[in-house]
Amino acid sequence: MLLTPDQQMIRDAVRAFAQEQLWPHAAQWDKEHRFPEEAHQGLAALGAYGICVPEEYGGAGLDYLTLALVLEEIAAGDGGTSTPVSVTNCPYNAILMRYGTEAQKATWLAPAARGEMLGAFALTEPHVGSDASALRTTAARQGGEYVLNGVKQFITSGQNGHAAIVIAVTDRAAGKKGLSAFIVPTHRLGNAGWQVARLEDKLGQHSSDTAQINLDDCRVPAANLIGEEGEGYRIALSALEGGRIGIAAQSIGMARSALDVAIAYAKEREAFGTAIFNHQAVSHRLADCAARLEAARQLTWHAASLRDAGLPCLKEAAMAKLLASETAEAVCSAALQTLGGYGIVADFPLERIYRDVRVCQIYEGTSDVQKIIIARTL
């Protein structure tokens, strides 16, 4: 996999921003559980929110490989900051690009692609995660509106997002074919029916909010229905490939930063009369991390390239997400081990990165689900 000069230029520009504007502040954002509005404004100026959206809708008109590059660099600066960017690009933008009407694209896609608002995706509920067909949230047609009622759980940007794609039941008797997708403005756009019931106190990614949302007689115009009634399940699943590629890239970015910290430390820290990097127990551990991380990166780029070519990549995206997320935790653990006692204290960044990266094996489909998907293709 070789990058074009344009892709290298974009990667380098985002890398410079992330290392100058995200990395130095990531520890403080983590400690304060603070959503960094100013950082997101800077990323918006770089065009990070509409990578795959055509220019006519406010995006950069690029591809998923470039999106993977961008998300890796942002995550290398701060994992939590990369998550809202990933969710806005895919599934939010991706669904509206594929299924939205021209009016929906103008109203809900273009502002997100320009970075003027954050998008969210509300599928998971307290009782159901991987089994998307078992949702309980309902959407009832009342004249020119739909009224949504239910609870959504673990919603990225549920507090700070401006609009969400919500999957709800419109026909209980139809099973999977009774789900529909809606564009729902959040409380930030004055929707009283979108209620943030709770912000989750999480292990990591404290700079990204994760919320439980109550939809309490939440009214949206009938024009906010995406596609047709009954297409919600298919619409929800359609963006998972791109989302998994994004989480794979995010995993690689966080692990890369952890590895960089460990290498720098190993070359400075001395034990038994020499830098610990010169001891094979350390250098071979780091070499193994570098090799595994590059393998995960290449598989992620391969999956992104298949998607950009319009070729099936369900298996490859699942493989990339599985390998990258599990490799990332292993790399972070090995990096932490290299620092010894300093690895577990908050004065050094590894304990934060280690916490941030763990969720990558859970959201956008757990590792177990990725294995099920892969196994079906064997």
XYZ file of C-alpha atoms in Angstrom:
378
model
C 0.000 0.000 0.000
C 1.502 3.271 -1.153
C 0.098 6.700 -0.372
C -0.297 9.383 -3.003
C 1.486 12.732 -2.517
C -1.878 14.329 -1.664
C -2.593 11.699 0.973
C 0.851 12.188 2.493
C 0.312 15.953 2.572
C -3.063 15.603 4.329
C -1.649 13.090 6.794
C 1.272 15.378 7.623
C -0.982 18.419 8.086
C -3.285 16.571 10.496
C -0.294 15.047 12.274
C 1.198 18.490 12.854
C -2.098 19.792 14.246
C -2.573 16.759 16.484
C 0.916 16.916 17.923
C 0.737 20.666 18.507
C -2.891 21.124 19.552
C -4.084 17.776 20.928
C -1.190 15.837 22.444
C -0.012 18.573 24.866
C -3.529 18.976 26.297
C -4.816 15.400 26.240
C -3.858 14.627 29.839
C -5.649 17.713 31.161
C -8.786 16.997 29.127
C -8.738 13.455 30.476
C -8.352 14.638 34.065
C -11.105 17.236 33.758
C -13.419 15.060 31.628
C -13.554 18.046 29.275
C -14.867 18.103 25.730
C -12.351 20.294 23.852
C -14.530 22.592 21.758
C -11.542 24.608 20.551
C -9.756 21.515 19.297
C -12.807 20.417 17.345
C -13.035 23.853 15.770
C -9.441 23.479 14.631
C -10.154 20.057 13.165
C -13.183 21.493 11.406
C -10.955 24.097 9.788
C -8.786 21.239 8.496
C -11.848 19.586 6.958
C -11.684 16.520 9.198
C -15.455 16.109 9.548
C -16.390 15.614 5.915
C -13.524 13.602 4.473
C -15.653 11.390 2.208
C -18.428 13.907 1.557
C -18.407 15.581 -1.884
C -17.467 19.240 -2.003
C -20.968 20.205 -3.105
C -22.199 19.128 0.331
C -19.444 20.882 2.251
C -16.969 18.012 2.413
C -13.464 17.360 1.167
C -14.493 14.898 -1.546
C -11.811 12.378 -0.592
C -11.861 8.655 0.245
C -11.904 6.166 3.110
C -8.168 5.584 2.944
C -7.664 9.286 3.605
C -10.236 9.093 6.399
C -8.209 6.254 7.962
C -5.064 8.389 7.766
C -6.801 11.363 9.363
C -8.330 9.345 12.200
C -5.020 7.653 12.978
C -3.315 11.032 13.339
C -6.067 12.562 15.474
C -6.127 9.497 17.724
C -2.363 9.655 18.072
C -2.892 13.123 19.532
C -5.876 12.203 21.697
C -8.023 9.091 21.374
C -11.120 10.666 22.868
C -11.056 13.596 20.455
C -10.922 11.231 17.494
C -14.136 9.439 18.440
C -16.675 12.215 17.661
C -14.822 12.860 14.406
C -15.070 9.182 13.497
C -18.773 8.953 14.324
C -19.616 12.112 12.380
C -17.769 10.852 9.287
C -19.193 7.373 9.532
C -21.897 6.336 10.260
C -23.605 9.767 10.393
C -22.340 11.322 7.152
C -22.117 8.011 5.342
C -25.779 7.171 5.935
C -27.004 10.594 4.850
C -24.811 10.478 1.737
C -26.259 7.127 0.701
C -29.878 7.406 1.780
C -30.634 11.070 2.464
C -32.794 13.246 0.244
C -31.347 16.403 -1.253
C -33.195 18.439 1.367
C -31.813 16.240 4.170
C -28.305 16.560 2.792
C -28.574 20.329 2.643
C -29.953 20.637 6.168
C -28.210 17.852 8.071
C -25.229 16.616 6.082
C -23.548 19.778 4.842
C -23.242 21.475 8.274
C -21.761 18.279 9.733
C -19.312 17.913 6.850
C -18.186 21.503 7.403
C -17.690 20.804 11.093
C -20.398 23.238 12.148
C -22.189 20.516 14.084
C -21.436 17.045 15.426
C -23.379 14.010 14.347
C -24.344 11.057 16.532
C -25.660 7.560 15.884
C -28.283 6.145 18.239
C -28.764 2.424 17.760
C -27.758 0.710 21.022
C -30.243 0.467 23.903
C -29.733 -0.542 27.552
C -30.888 -4.097 26.936
C -29.419 -4.647 23.488
C -26.133 -3.924 21.746
C -25.031 -6.366 19.072
C -28.556 -7.663 18.363
C -29.877 -4.595 16.577
C -33.105 -6.353 15.640
C -34.304 -6.384 19.281
C -34.793 -2.636 19.694
C -37.663 -1.248 21.774
C -37.573 2.465 20.941
C -40.704 3.297 18.945
C -41.568 5.908 16.338
C -45.282 6.513 15.774
C -46.643 8.566 12.899
C -48.918 11.385 14.005
C -49.982 13.550 11.117
C -46.940 15.287 9.696
C -44.663 14.109 12.497
C -43.137 11.040 14.062
C -43.122 10.778 17.847
C -40.209 8.783 19.265
C -40.162 7.182 22.698
C -37.468 5.014 24.221
C -33.981 4.924 25.683
C -30.685 4.875 23.825
C -27.477 3.882 25.540
C -23.733 4.557 25.064
C -24.326 7.348 22.560
C -21.145 9.134 21.515
C -21.734 12.914 21.447
C -25.150 12.446 23.031
C -24.443 15.563 25.078
C -22.353 17.618 22.646
C -23.829 16.463 19.347
C -26.332 18.490 17.355
C -28.172 15.801 15.398
C -28.417 12.032 15.547
C -29.487 9.229 13.278
C -31.878 7.221 15.436
C -33.078 3.713 14.655
C -36.577 3.003 16.009
C -39.436 0.531 15.609
C -42.288 1.610 13.339
C -43.877 -1.835 12.963
C -43.349 -4.222 15.864
C -44.869 -7.204 14.053
C -42.431 -6.934 11.136
C -39.292 -7.734 13.149
C -36.128 -6.476 11.433
C -38.253 -5.106 8.609
C -40.154 -2.953 11.074
C -37.210 -0.683 11.920
C -36.846 2.802 10.473
C -34.170 5.503 10.555
C -34.711 9.146 11.502
C -32.715 12.354 11.706
C -33.299 13.715 15.200
C -32.025 17.132 16.298
C -30.727 17.067 19.862
C -31.312 19.381 22.796
C -28.550 21.609 21.417
C -30.905 22.514 18.587
C -33.831 23.016 20.959
C -35.443 19.571 20.855
C -37.013 19.099 24.295
C -37.722 15.439 23.540
C -33.985 14.650 23.434
C -33.057 14.315 27.098
C -29.561 13.502 28.349
C -30.419 11.177 31.207
C -26.845 10.414 32.217
C -23.253 10.967 31.151
C -21.298 7.766 31.640
C -18.269 7.826 33.960
C -15.974 5.741 31.795
C -12.654 3.952 32.035
C -11.174 6.174 29.342
C -11.815 8.587 26.487
C -12.878 11.269 28.931
C -12.642 13.989 26.269
C -15.532 12.353 24.416
C -18.951 12.276 26.035
C -20.941 9.042 26.127
C -24.563 9.452 27.168
C -27.770 7.650 27.918
C -30.542 9.403 26.019
C -34.228 9.428 26.870
C -36.495 10.058 23.905
C -39.605 11.368 25.621
C -42.336 12.218 23.107
C -39.501 13.363 20.876
C -41.130 14.894 17.803
C -39.515 15.161 14.387
C -41.049 16.115 11.038
C -42.041 13.247 8.775
C -39.472 14.663 6.337
C -36.776 13.479 8.761
C -37.479 9.839 7.938
C -34.413 8.469 6.128
C -35.377 6.293 3.193
C -38.652 4.435 3.658
C -40.291 2.916 6.705
C -38.878 -0.554 7.303
C -35.430 0.219 5.876
C -33.845 1.134 9.206
C -32.078 -2.170 9.803
C -30.451 -2.140 6.385
C -29.550 1.536 6.752
C -27.967 0.942 10.160
C -25.853 -1.943 8.911
C -24.796 -0.159 5.726
C -22.324 2.115 7.482
C -20.711 -0.469 9.731
C -17.919 -1.312 7.300
C -16.760 2.289 7.162
C -17.199 2.666 10.901
C -15.064 -0.390 11.571
C -12.318 0.919 9.319
C -12.427 4.159 11.307
C -12.130 2.403 14.675
C -9.281 0.290 13.342
C -7.445 3.450 12.323
C -8.206 5.046 15.675
C -6.791 2.008 17.478
C -3.597 2.186 15.450
C -3.160 5.884 16.198
C -3.405 5.441 19.954
C -1.103 2.421 19.931
C 1.419 4.264 17.783
C 1.667 7.046 20.343
C 2.129 4.506 23.116
C 4.887 2.786 21.172
C 6.614 6.102 20.425
C 6.635 6.960 24.134
C 8.060 3.547 25.006
C 10.817 3.731 22.389
C 11.878 7.206 23.491
C 11.910 6.130 27.131
C 13.841 2.937 26.403
C 16.575 4.898 24.630
C 16.974 7.283 27.583
C 16.467 5.050 30.604
C 19.612 3.271 31.739
C 19.968 0.017 33.629
C 23.046 -2.163 34.124
C 25.263 0.436 32.515
C 23.385 1.004 29.256
C 20.077 2.218 27.823
C 17.426 -0.412 28.393
C 16.743 -0.389 24.639
C 20.065 -2.198 24.269
C 18.749 -5.133 26.272
C 17.089 -7.610 23.944
C 14.235 -8.231 26.369
C 13.172 -4.644 25.733
C 14.172 -4.017 22.114
C 12.662 -7.305 20.902
C 9.409 -6.518 22.693
C 9.242 -3.152 20.950
C 10.226 -4.649 17.599
C 7.373 -7.127 17.876
C 4.981 -4.258 18.648
C 6.150 -2.285 15.627
C 5.693 -5.251 13.296
C 2.232 -6.121 14.583
C 1.116 -2.505 14.429
C 2.259 -2.130 10.822
C 0.418 -5.328 9.874
C -2.780 -3.923 11.395
C -2.265 -0.626 9.568
C -1.780 -2.316 6.200
C -4.884 -4.451 6.668
C -6.864 -1.322 7.567
C -5.614 0.484 4.471
C -6.484 -2.574 2.377
C -10.061 -2.628 3.695
C -10.379 1.117 3.056
C -9.049 0.730 -0.487
C -11.574 -2.006 -1.222
C -14.396 0.244 -0.029
C -13.075 3.124 -2.123
C -13.039 0.827 -5.164
C -16.676 -0.107 -4.569
C -15.741 -3.716 -3.802
C -17.154 -5.841 -0.964
C -15.125 -5.432 2.215
C -17.328 -6.804 4.990
C -14.770 -9.487 5.868
C -11.760 -7.227 5.487
C -13.269 -4.409 7.563
C -14.126 -6.897 10.318
C -10.606 -8.333 10.163
C -9.062 -4.873 10.303
C -11.172 -3.808 13.264
C -10.517 -7.062 15.119
C -6.774 -7.138 14.492
C -6.182 -3.431 15.038
C -8.166 -3.113 18.265
C -6.699 -6.217 19.884
C -3.186 -5.412 18.659
C -3.536 -1.884 20.021
C -4.281 -3.093 23.527
C -1.340 -5.499 23.371
C 0.986 -2.765 22.127
C -0.165 -0.363 24.835
C 0.363 -3.047 27.458
C 3.868 -3.791 26.184
C 4.683 -0.080 26.068
C 3.439 0.335 29.625
C 5.572 -2.628 30.699
C 8.620 -0.958 29.178
C 8.201 2.067 31.418
C 7.807 -0.109 34.487
C 6.412 1.799 37.450
C 6.260 5.011 35.469
C 3.885 3.351 33.046
C 1.051 3.206 35.540
C 1.228 6.741 36.911
C -0.705 9.665 35.498
C 2.452 11.778 35.100
C 3.198 9.701 32.012
C 0.739 9.265 29.115
C 0.677 5.481 28.845
C -1.898 4.794 31.536
C -4.282 7.218 29.808
C -3.724 5.732 26.360
C -4.105 2.228 27.800
C -7.496 3.226 29.210
C -8.548 5.037 26.053
C -7.782 2.176 23.686
C -9.656 -0.581 25.521
C -13.116 0.385 24.249
C -12.021 -0.106 20.638
C -12.675 -3.835 21.078
C -16.263 -3.051 22.060
C -17.870 -0.263 20.036
C -18.738 -0.522 16.325
C -19.138 -4.251 16.936
C -17.353 -6.246 19.623
C -14.419 -8.505 18.834
C -16.787 -11.449 19.271
C -19.096 -10.058 16.589
C -16.173 -9.445 14.236
C -15.180 -13.102 14.601
C -18.728 -14.198 13.848
C -18.702 -12.087 10.678
C -15.324 -13.442 9.597
C -16.312 -17.023 10.351
C -19.369 -16.735 8.117
C -17.085 -15.994 5.178
C -14.836 -19.016 5.699
